[in-house]
């Protein structure tokens, strides 16, 4: 048995079958390049679904994390730690948000946001104003409540009863939202680019109208930046491309750079909504994870973020010249490639693995989320593999 076969058979025997895996085991990586157990090389256009912001094993990030690991790996939230306060300060200073609650995942961040919105409204208006409006085709996570918040029927199976109090309206339809906003609504929650929904950016005018409507009715605007956050779109957070001031912003994926970390950021209205006892998580703000986050956030100055935008544009222009490509959606290095009818994104991604590139799909598109530090050489090499896959399909 090869090393890969051994790993696969062990995994098949003992790991719950919740993932459709490709027949590849990745052993190690550096930057945007990684290797499997046979020594085959891959260019990574997935970054672990937008997680490895600085690529595999970035030296500065590894140093920040290991230094903290050798100093203090964890202590309960009954005590202060430095890395947690540093990461929170960087998040607030660079977004205009006021307070941060650290969590461990995207779904958990959205749970925190929903709880906060409900408490804000309950405290001010009493019972009955607890509904959260989300968008059709959204994705907000896999817990029972965040599944309920997700505006896709395929996620509303088996696990009944789901949490009450969610309603979906079509994206980019301001009249539909106006009709849904009655006195039972406490918040509107949305992604600015629907990621799992197929890399679908919202219209700028729509987003700004939603923000205005929310503001005028004291309805909280929650922006789910679990996928779009932490530099992915060429700004630190995607909402900074818009003329809006969200009341709550959630993020996760790229925040820890590969360690499990998420957060909820609160604005002026909500910064004091939670008081001690309202919300907590044992691992929240873990010093090792937040030391990594502090390092990542420290790296993301304007030069870094502008370079994300430039590389994204470079990738987009090259892909637009490839066969069967109809268009490229998205911002920065969150890109969705639309293909001509009859060409399946999943087939291209599968074929791409053969040619040494790791890409993703999102609905009917090829989705690219390269590490933000990917080099132009790595981009060229990965794109050549995608082009080869397109030509041979
Ligand atoms: C991935 C994702 C989530 C869920 O994050 P987990 O860390 O898997 O819980 C929520 N919202 C959006 C927009 C996401 O992309």
CSV table of C-alpha atoms and ligand atoms in Angstrom, one decimal:
chain,number,residue,atom,x,y,z
A,1,UNK,CA,0.0,0.0,0.0
A,2,UNK,CA,1.3,3.5,-0.8
A,3,UNK,CA,1.4,6.1,1.9
A,4,UNK,CA,-1.6,7.7,0.3
A,5,UNK,CA,-3.6,4.5,0.2
A,6,UNK,CA,-2.8,3.9,3.9
A,7,UNK,CA,-4.1,7.3,4.9
A,8,UNK,CA,-7.2,7.0,2.7
A,9,UNK,CA,-8.1,3.6,4.0
A,10,UNK,CA,-7.6,4.7,7.6
A,11,UNK,CA,-9.7,7.9,7.0
A,12,UNK,CA,-12.4,5.9,5.3
A,13,UNK,CA,-12.5,3.5,8.3
A,14,UNK,CA,-12.6,6.0,11.1
A,15,UNK,CA,-13.5,9.5,10.0
A,16,UNK,CA,-17.2,10.3,9.6
A,17,UNK,CA,-18.2,10.4,5.9
A,18,UNK,CA,-19.3,14.0,5.8
A,19,UNK,CA,-17.0,15.3,3.1
A,20,UNK,CA,-16.7,14.3,-0.6
A,21,UNK,CA,-12.9,14.2,-0.7
A,22,UNK,CA,-10.7,14.2,-3.8
A,23,UNK,CA,-8.3,11.2,-3.9
A,24,UNK,CA,-5.3,13.3,-2.8
A,25,UNK,CA,-3.6,13.8,0.6
A,26,UNK,CA,-1.6,17.0,0.9
A,27,UNK,CA,1.6,16.5,3.0
A,28,UNK,CA,3.3,19.9,3.1
A,29,UNK,CA,3.4,23.4,1.6
A,30,UNK,CA,5.1,26.7,1.4
A,31,UNK,CA,3.6,29.9,0.0
A,32,UNK,CA,1.0,28.9,-2.6
A,33,UNK,CA,2.7,25.6,-3.4
A,34,UNK,CA,2.1,22.3,-1.8
A,35,UNK,CA,3.0,18.6,-2.3
A,36,UNK,CA,1.3,15.3,-1.9
A,37,UNK,CA,2.8,12.1,-0.5
A,38,UNK,CA,4.2,11.1,-3.9
A,39,UNK,CA,6.0,14.4,-4.1
A,40,UNK,CA,3.6,15.7,-6.8
A,41,UNK,CA,3.4,19.5,-6.7
A,42,UNK,CA,0.2,21.6,-6.7
A,43,UNK,CA,-0.4,25.3,-7.0
A,44,UNK,CA,-3.0,26.3,-4.4
A,45,UNK,CA,-5.9,28.4,-5.6
A,46,UNK,CA,-8.1,27.4,-2.7
A,47,UNK,CA,-6.1,28.4,0.5
A,48,UNK,CA,-8.2,25.9,2.5
A,49,UNK,CA,-11.4,27.8,1.4
A,50,UNK,CA,-10.1,31.2,2.1
A,51,UNK,CA,-8.3,30.3,5.3
A,52,UNK,CA,-4.5,30.4,4.6
A,53,UNK,CA,-4.4,34.2,4.0
A,54,UNK,CA,-0.6,34.3,3.9
A,55,UNK,CA,-0.3,30.9,2.3
A,56,UNK,CA,1.3,27.8,3.7
A,57,UNK,CA,3.6,28.2,6.6
A,58,UNK,CA,4.4,31.9,6.2
A,59,UNK,CA,7.6,32.5,8.2
A,60,UNK,CA,6.4,35.6,10.1
A,61,UNK,CA,3.1,34.0,11.0
A,62,UNK,CA,4.7,30.7,12.1
A,63,UNK,CA,7.1,32.7,14.3
A,64,UNK,CA,4.3,34.7,15.9
A,65,UNK,CA,2.3,31.5,16.6
A,66,UNK,CA,5.1,29.4,17.8
A,67,UNK,CA,6.5,32.1,20.1
A,68,UNK,CA,3.0,32.4,21.7
A,69,UNK,CA,2.8,28.6,21.8
A,70,UNK,CA,6.0,28.5,23.8
A,71,UNK,CA,4.8,31.3,26.1
A,72,UNK,CA,1.2,30.6,27.0
A,73,UNK,CA,-1.1,28.4,24.8
A,74,UNK,CA,-4.4,29.0,26.7
A,75,UNK,CA,-5.9,30.5,29.7
A,76,UNK,CA,-9.6,31.0,30.4
A,77,UNK,CA,-11.4,34.2,29.5
A,78,UNK,CA,-11.6,34.9,33.3
A,79,UNK,CA,-8.1,36.5,32.7
A,80,UNK,CA,-6.7,39.0,30.3
A,81,UNK,CA,-4.1,38.0,27.6
A,82,UNK,CA,-2.1,40.3,25.4
A,83,UNK,CA,-2.6,38.7,21.9
A,84,UNK,CA,-6.4,38.9,22.1
A,85,UNK,CA,-6.3,42.6,23.0
A,86,UNK,CA,-3.8,43.4,20.2
A,87,UNK,CA,-5.9,41.6,17.5
A,88,UNK,CA,-9.1,43.3,18.7
A,89,UNK,CA,-7.4,46.7,18.6
A,90,UNK,CA,-6.2,46.1,15.1
A,91,UNK,CA,-9.6,45.0,13.9
A,92,UNK,CA,-11.3,48.1,15.4
A,93,UNK,CA,-8.7,50.6,14.4
A,94,UNK,CA,-8.9,49.5,10.8
A,95,UNK,CA,-12.6,49.2,10.4
A,96,UNK,CA,-14.2,51.8,12.6
A,97,UNK,CA,-16.0,49.0,14.5
A,98,UNK,CA,-16.0,49.4,18.3
A,99,UNK,CA,-15.7,46.0,20.0
A,100,UNK,CA,-14.8,42.5,19.1
A,101,UNK,CA,-16.0,39.1,20.4
A,102,UNK,CA,-13.7,36.2,19.4
A,103,UNK,CA,-15.2,32.9,18.4
A,104,UNK,CA,-13.9,29.8,16.7
A,105,UNK,CA,-15.7,29.6,13.4
A,106,UNK,CA,-17.9,31.4,10.9
A,107,UNK,CA,-21.2,29.7,12.0
A,108,UNK,CA,-20.4,30.6,15.6
A,109,UNK,CA,-19.7,34.2,14.7
A,110,UNK,CA,-23.1,34.4,13.0
A,111,UNK,CA,-24.8,32.9,16.0
A,112,UNK,CA,-23.2,35.6,18.1
A,113,UNK,CA,-24.4,38.3,15.7
A,114,UNK,CA,-28.0,36.9,15.7
A,115,UNK,CA,-28.0,36.8,19.5
A,116,UNK,CA,-26.7,40.3,19.8
A,117,UNK,CA,-29.3,41.7,17.3
A,118,UNK,CA,-32.1,39.9,19.2
A,119,UNK,CA,-30.9,41.3,22.5
A,120,UNK,CA,-30.5,44.8,21.2
A,121,UNK,CA,-34.1,44.8,19.9
A,122,UNK,CA,-35.6,43.0,23.0
A,123,UNK,CA,-34.0,45.5,25.4
A,124,UNK,CA,-35.2,48.5,23.4
A,125,UNK,CA,-38.6,47.3,22.0
A,126,UNK,CA,-39.6,44.2,24.0
A,127,UNK,CA,-40.8,40.9,22.8
A,128,UNK,CA,-41.9,40.1,19.2
A,129,UNK,CA,-39.2,42.1,17.2
A,130,UNK,CA,-36.8,39.2,16.7
A,131,UNK,CA,-37.0,38.3,13.0
A,132,UNK,CA,-33.8,38.4,10.9
A,133,UNK,CA,-34.1,38.9,7.1
A,134,UNK,CA,-31.5,37.2,5.0
A,135,UNK,CA,-31.1,36.8,1.3
A,136,UNK,CA,-32.1,34.0,-1.0
A,137,UNK,CA,-29.0,32.0,-2.0
A,138,UNK,CA,-27.1,33.1,1.1
A,139,UNK,CA,-24.9,30.9,3.2
A,140,UNK,CA,-24.4,31.5,6.9
A,141,UNK,CA,-23.2,28.2,8.4
A,142,UNK,CA,-24.1,24.7,9.6
A,143,UNK,CA,-25.5,25.0,13.1
A,144,UNK,CA,-29.3,24.6,13.4
A,145,UNK,CA,-29.7,28.4,13.7
A,146,UNK,CA,-27.3,29.4,10.9
A,147,UNK,CA,-28.8,26.8,8.6
A,148,UNK,CA,-32.2,28.4,9.3
A,149,UNK,CA,-30.6,31.7,8.4
A,150,UNK,CA,-29.3,30.3,5.1
A,151,UNK,CA,-31.5,31.2,2.2
A,152,UNK,CA,-31.3,27.9,0.3
A,153,UNK,CA,-33.9,25.2,0.5
A,154,UNK,CA,-31.3,22.4,0.1
A,155,UNK,CA,-30.0,23.2,3.6
A,156,UNK,CA,-33.5,23.0,5.2
A,157,UNK,CA,-33.8,19.2,5.5
A,158,UNK,CA,-33.6,16.4,8.1
A,159,UNK,CA,-32.7,18.5,11.1
A,160,UNK,CA,-36.1,19.8,12.2
A,161,UNK,CA,-37.2,21.8,14.0
A,162,UNK,CA,-35.1,24.7,12.8
A,163,UNK,CA,-34.8,28.0,14.8
A,164,UNK,CA,-37.7,30.3,14.1
A,165,UNK,CA,-37.5,33.9,13.0
A,166,UNK,CA,-35.8,34.0,9.6
A,167,UNK,CA,-37.2,35.2,6.3
A,168,UNK,CA,-35.5,35.4,2.9
A,169,UNK,CA,-35.8,38.0,0.2
A,170,UNK,CA,-34.2,37.9,-3.2
A,171,UNK,CA,-30.8,39.8,-3.5
A,172,UNK,CA,-30.7,43.1,-5.3
A,173,UNK,CA,-34.5,43.6,-5.0
A,174,UNK,CA,-35.0,46.6,-2.8
A,175,UNK,CA,-38.8,46.5,-3.1
A,176,UNK,CA,-38.9,42.9,-1.8
A,177,UNK,CA,-36.8,44.0,1.2
A,178,UNK,CA,-39.1,47.1,1.9
A,179,UNK,CA,-42.1,44.8,1.9
A,180,UNK,CA,-40.4,42.4,4.4
A,181,UNK,CA,-39.4,45.1,6.9
A,182,UNK,CA,-42.2,45.2,9.4
A,183,UNK,CA,-42.2,45.7,13.1
A,184,UNK,CA,-41.2,42.1,13.8
A,185,UNK,CA,-37.8,42.6,12.2
A,186,UNK,CA,-34.7,43.3,14.2
A,187,UNK,CA,-31.9,42.8,11.7
A,188,UNK,CA,-30.9,42.2,8.0
A,189,UNK,CA,-28.0,39.9,7.5
A,190,UNK,CA,-26.2,39.5,4.2
A,191,UNK,CA,-22.9,38.6,2.5
A,192,UNK,CA,-21.7,41.3,0.1
A,193,UNK,CA,-20.4,38.6,-2.3
A,194,UNK,CA,-22.4,35.4,-1.8
A,195,UNK,CA,-19.6,32.9,-1.6
A,196,UNK,CA,-21.0,29.4,-1.4
A,197,UNK,CA,-24.0,30.7,-3.4
A,198,UNK,CA,-21.7,31.0,-6.4
A,199,UNK,CA,-19.5,34.1,-6.0
A,200,UNK,CA,-22.5,36.5,-6.6
A,201,UNK,CA,-21.6,40.1,-5.8
A,202,UNK,CA,-24.4,42.4,-4.6
A,203,UNK,CA,-25.1,45.7,-6.4
A,204,UNK,CA,-23.5,48.7,-4.8
A,205,UNK,CA,-26.7,50.7,-5.0
A,206,UNK,CA,-28.7,47.9,-3.4
A,207,UNK,CA,-26.3,47.5,-0.5
A,208,UNK,CA,-26.4,51.2,0.2
A,209,UNK,CA,-30.2,51.4,0.0
A,210,UNK,CA,-30.4,48.4,2.4
A,211,UNK,CA,-28.1,50.2,4.8
A,212,UNK,CA,-30.2,53.4,4.6
A,213,UNK,CA,-33.5,51.5,5.2
A,214,UNK,CA,-32.0,49.7,8.2
A,215,UNK,CA,-30.7,53.0,9.7
A,216,UNK,CA,-34.0,54.7,9.3
A,217,UNK,CA,-35.9,51.9,11.1
A,218,UNK,CA,-33.4,51.1,13.8
A,219,UNK,CA,-33.0,47.6,12.2
A,220,UNK,CA,-29.5,46.3,12.6
A,221,UNK,CA,-27.4,45.6,9.5
A,222,UNK,CA,-25.3,42.5,9.9
A,223,UNK,CA,-22.6,41.9,7.3
A,224,UNK,CA,-21.4,38.3,7.1
A,225,UNK,CA,-17.7,38.6,6.0
A,226,UNK,CA,-16.7,35.1,7.0
A,227,UNK,CA,-15.4,34.6,3.4
A,228,UNK,CA,-15.0,38.1,2.1
A,229,UNK,CA,-13.1,39.4,5.2
A,230,UNK,CA,-9.5,39.9,6.1
A,231,UNK,CA,-8.1,41.3,2.8
A,232,UNK,CA,-9.8,38.8,0.5
A,233,UNK,CA,-11.5,41.4,-1.7
A,234,UNK,CA,-8.6,44.0,-1.7
A,235,UNK,CA,-9.9,45.9,1.3
A,236,UNK,CA,-9.5,44.7,4.8
A,237,UNK,CA,-13.3,44.0,4.8
A,238,UNK,CA,-15.6,44.0,1.8
A,239,UNK,CA,-18.0,46.5,3.4
A,240,UNK,CA,-15.2,49.1,3.0
A,241,UNK,CA,-15.9,49.1,-0.7
A,242,UNK,CA,-19.3,50.5,0.0
A,243,UNK,CA,-20.6,53.7,1.6
A,244,UNK,CA,-22.1,51.9,4.6
A,245,UNK,CA,-21.5,51.5,8.3
A,246,UNK,CA,-22.7,48.1,9.5
A,247,UNK,CA,-23.9,47.5,13.0
A,248,UNK,CA,-22.4,44.1,13.2
A,249,UNK,CA,-19.7,42.4,11.1
A,250,UNK,CA,-18.8,38.7,11.3
A,251,UNK,CA,-15.7,37.0,10.0
A,252,UNK,CA,-13.7,33.8,10.4
A,253,UNK,CA,-11.9,31.8,7.6
A,254,UNK,CA,-8.9,34.1,6.8
A,255,UNK,CA,-8.6,35.6,10.3
A,256,UNK,CA,-6.5,32.9,11.9
A,257,UNK,CA,-4.5,32.2,8.8
A,258,UNK,CA,-5.0,28.5,9.3
A,259,UNK,CA,-5.9,28.3,13.0
A,260,UNK,CA,-9.6,28.1,14.0
A,261,UNK,CA,-10.6,31.7,14.8
A,262,UNK,CA,-13.6,33.9,14.1
A,263,UNK,CA,-15.0,37.1,15.5
A,264,UNK,CA,-18.1,39.3,15.7
A,265,UNK,CA,-17.4,43.0,15.5
A,266,UNK,CA,-19.9,45.4,17.1
A,267,UNK,CA,-20.5,49.0,16.0
A,268,UNK,CA,-21.7,52.0,18.0
A,269,UNK,CA,-25.2,50.8,18.5
A,270,UNK,CA,-24.2,47.3,19.6
A,271,UNK,CA,-20.9,47.6,21.4
A,272,UNK,CA,-22.4,47.4,24.8
A,273,UNK,CA,-25.4,45.1,24.1
A,274,UNK,CA,-23.7,42.0,25.5
A,275,UNK,CA,-22.8,42.2,29.2
A,276,UNK,CA,-20.9,39.6,31.2
A,277,UNK,CA,-22.9,36.3,31.2
A,278,UNK,CA,-24.7,36.9,27.9
A,279,UNK,CA,-22.3,35.2,25.6
A,280,UNK,CA,-19.1,33.2,25.8
A,281,UNK,CA,-17.0,30.4,24.4
A,282,UNK,CA,-14.2,28.5,26.1
A,283,UNK,CA,-11.7,28.8,23.3
A,284,UNK,CA,-12.7,32.4,22.3
A,285,UNK,CA,-9.7,34.7,21.8
A,286,UNK,CA,-7.2,31.8,22.3
A,287,UNK,CA,-3.8,33.4,22.6
A,288,UNK,CA,-2.1,31.3,19.9
A,289,UNK,CA,-4.9,31.8,17.4
A,290,UNK,CA,-5.1,35.6,18.1
A,291,UNK,CA,-1.3,36.0,18.0
A,292,UNK,CA,-1.5,34.6,14.4
A,293,UNK,CA,-4.4,37.0,13.7
A,294,UNK,CA,-2.5,40.0,15.1
A,295,UNK,CA,0.4,39.2,12.8
A,296,UNK,CA,-1.8,38.8,9.8
A,297,UNK,CA,-3.7,42.1,10.5
A,298,UNK,CA,-0.4,43.9,11.0
A,299,UNK,CA,0.7,42.8,7.5
A,300,UNK,CA,-2.5,44.1,5.8
A,301,UNK,CA,-1.6,47.8,5.2
A,302,UNK,CA,-2.7,49.6,2.1
A,303,UNK,CA,0.2,48.4,-0.1
A,304,UNK,CA,-0.6,44.8,0.8
A,305,UNK,CA,-4.3,45.3,0.1
A,306,UNK,CA,-3.7,47.1,-3.2
A,307,UNK,CA,-1.5,44.3,-4.3
A,308,UNK,CA,-4.4,41.8,-3.6
A,309,UNK,CA,-6.5,43.9,-6.0
A,310,UNK,CA,-3.8,44.0,-8.7
A,311,UNK,CA,-3.2,40.3,-8.5
A,312,UNK,CA,-6.9,39.6,-8.7
A,313,UNK,CA,-7.2,41.7,-11.8
A,314,UNK,CA,-4.2,40.0,-13.3
A,315,UNK,CA,-5.8,36.6,-12.7
A,316,UNK,CA,-9.1,37.8,-14.1
A,317,UNK,CA,-7.7,39.2,-17.3
A,318,UNK,CA,-5.7,36.0,-18.0
A,319,UNK,CA,-8.8,33.8,-17.4
A,320,UNK,CA,-11.0,35.9,-19.6
A,321,UNK,CA,-8.7,34.8,-22.5
A,322,UNK,CA,-9.2,31.1,-21.9
A,323,UNK,CA,-11.5,28.8,-23.9
A,324,UNK,CA,-15.1,28.2,-22.7
A,325,UNK,CA,-14.9,31.2,-20.2
A,326,UNK,CA,-17.9,33.4,-20.3
A,327,UNK,CA,-17.0,35.8,-17.5
A,328,UNK,CA,-15.3,36.3,-14.2
A,329,UNK,CA,-17.2,37.6,-11.1
A,330,UNK,CA,-16.0,38.8,-7.8
A,331,UNK,CA,-13.5,41.2,-6.3
A,332,UNK,CA,-9.9,41.0,-5.4
A,333,UNK,CA,-8.9,37.4,-5.0
A,334,UNK,CA,-12.4,36.1,-4.5
A,335,UNK,CA,-13.2,35.1,-8.1
A,336,UNK,CA,-15.9,33.0,-9.8
A,337,UNK,CA,-15.4,31.8,-13.3
A,338,UNK,CA,-18.5,31.4,-15.4
A,339,UNK,CA,-18.2,28.7,-18.1
A,340,UNK,CA,-20.1,28.1,-21.3
A,341,UNK,CA,-23.1,25.8,-21.3
A,342,UNK,CA,-22.2,22.2,-21.0
A,343,UNK,CA,-18.8,22.8,-19.4
A,344,UNK,CA,-19.0,21.7,-15.8
A,345,UNK,CA,-16.8,23.5,-13.2
A,346,UNK,CA,-16.5,20.4,-11.1
A,347,UNK,CA,-15.0,18.5,-14.1
A,348,UNK,CA,-12.5,21.3,-14.6
A,349,UNK,CA,-11.5,21.3,-11.0
A,350,UNK,CA,-11.1,17.6,-11.0
A,351,UNK,CA,-9.0,17.7,-14.2
A,352,UNK,CA,-7.0,20.6,-12.7
A,353,UNK,CA,-5.8,18.4,-9.9
A,354,UNK,CA,-4.3,16.1,-12.5
A,355,UNK,CA,-2.4,19.0,-13.9
A,356,UNK,CA,-1.3,20.3,-10.5
A,357,UNK,CA,-3.7,23.0,-9.4
A,358,UNK,CA,-6.1,23.1,-6.4
A,359,UNK,CA,-9.2,25.1,-7.3
A,360,UNK,CA,-12.8,25.2,-5.9
A,361,UNK,CA,-16.3,25.3,-7.2
A,362,UNK,CA,-19.2,27.4,-6.1
A,363,UNK,CA,-22.5,26.3,-7.6
A,364,UNK,CA,-21.8,26.3,-11.4
A,365,UNK,CA,-18.6,28.4,-11.3
A,366,UNK,CA,-15.0,27.6,-10.7
A,367,UNK,CA,-14.1,29.5,-7.5
A,368,UNK,CA,-10.6,30.8,-7.0
A,369,UNK,CA,-9.5,31.9,-3.5
A,370,UNK,CA,-5.7,31.9,-3.7
A,371,UNK,CA,-3.6,32.8,-0.7
A,372,UNK,CA,-3.3,36.6,-0.7
A,373,UNK,CA,0.5,36.4,-0.9
A,374,UNK,CA,0.7,34.2,-4.0
A,375,UNK,CA,3.5,35.1,-6.3
A,376,UNK,CA,3.0,36.0,-10.0
A,377,UNK,CA,5.1,32.9,-10.9
A,378,UNK,CA,2.7,30.7,-8.9
A,379,UNK,CA,-0.3,32.5,-10.5
A,380,UNK,CA,1.0,31.8,-14.0
A,381,UNK,CA,1.8,28.2,-13.2
A,382,UNK,CA,-1.7,27.6,-11.6
A,383,UNK,CA,-3.5,29.3,-14.5
A,384,UNK,CA,-1.6,27.3,-17.0
A,385,UNK,CA,-2.9,24.1,-15.3
A,386,UNK,CA,-6.4,25.5,-15.4
A,387,UNK,CA,-6.1,26.4,-19.1
A,388,UNK,CA,-4.8,22.9,-19.8
A,389,UNK,CA,-7.8,21.4,-18.0
A,390,UNK,CA,-10.2,23.6,-20.1
A,391,UNK,CA,-8.5,22.6,-23.3
A,392,UNK,CA,-8.6,18.9,-22.6
A,393,UNK,CA,-12.2,18.7,-21.3
B,1,LIG,C1,-17.8,29.5,5.4
B,1,LIG,C2,-18.9,30.4,5.7
B,1,LIG,C3,-19.6,30.4,6.9
B,1,LIG,C4,-19.4,29.2,7.9
B,1,LIG,O1,-18.1,29.2,8.4
B,1,LIG,P1,-17.6,28.0,9.3
B,1,LIG,O2,-16.3,28.4,9.8
B,1,LIG,O3,-17.6,26.8,8.3
B,1,LIG,O4,-18.6,27.7,10.4
B,1,LIG,C5,-20.5,31.3,7.2
B,1,LIG,N1,-20.8,32.4,6.3
B,1,LIG,C6,-20.1,32.5,5.1
B,1,LIG,C7,-20.3,33.6,4.2
B,1,LIG,C8,-19.1,31.5,4.8
B,1,LIG,O5,-18.5,31.6,3.6
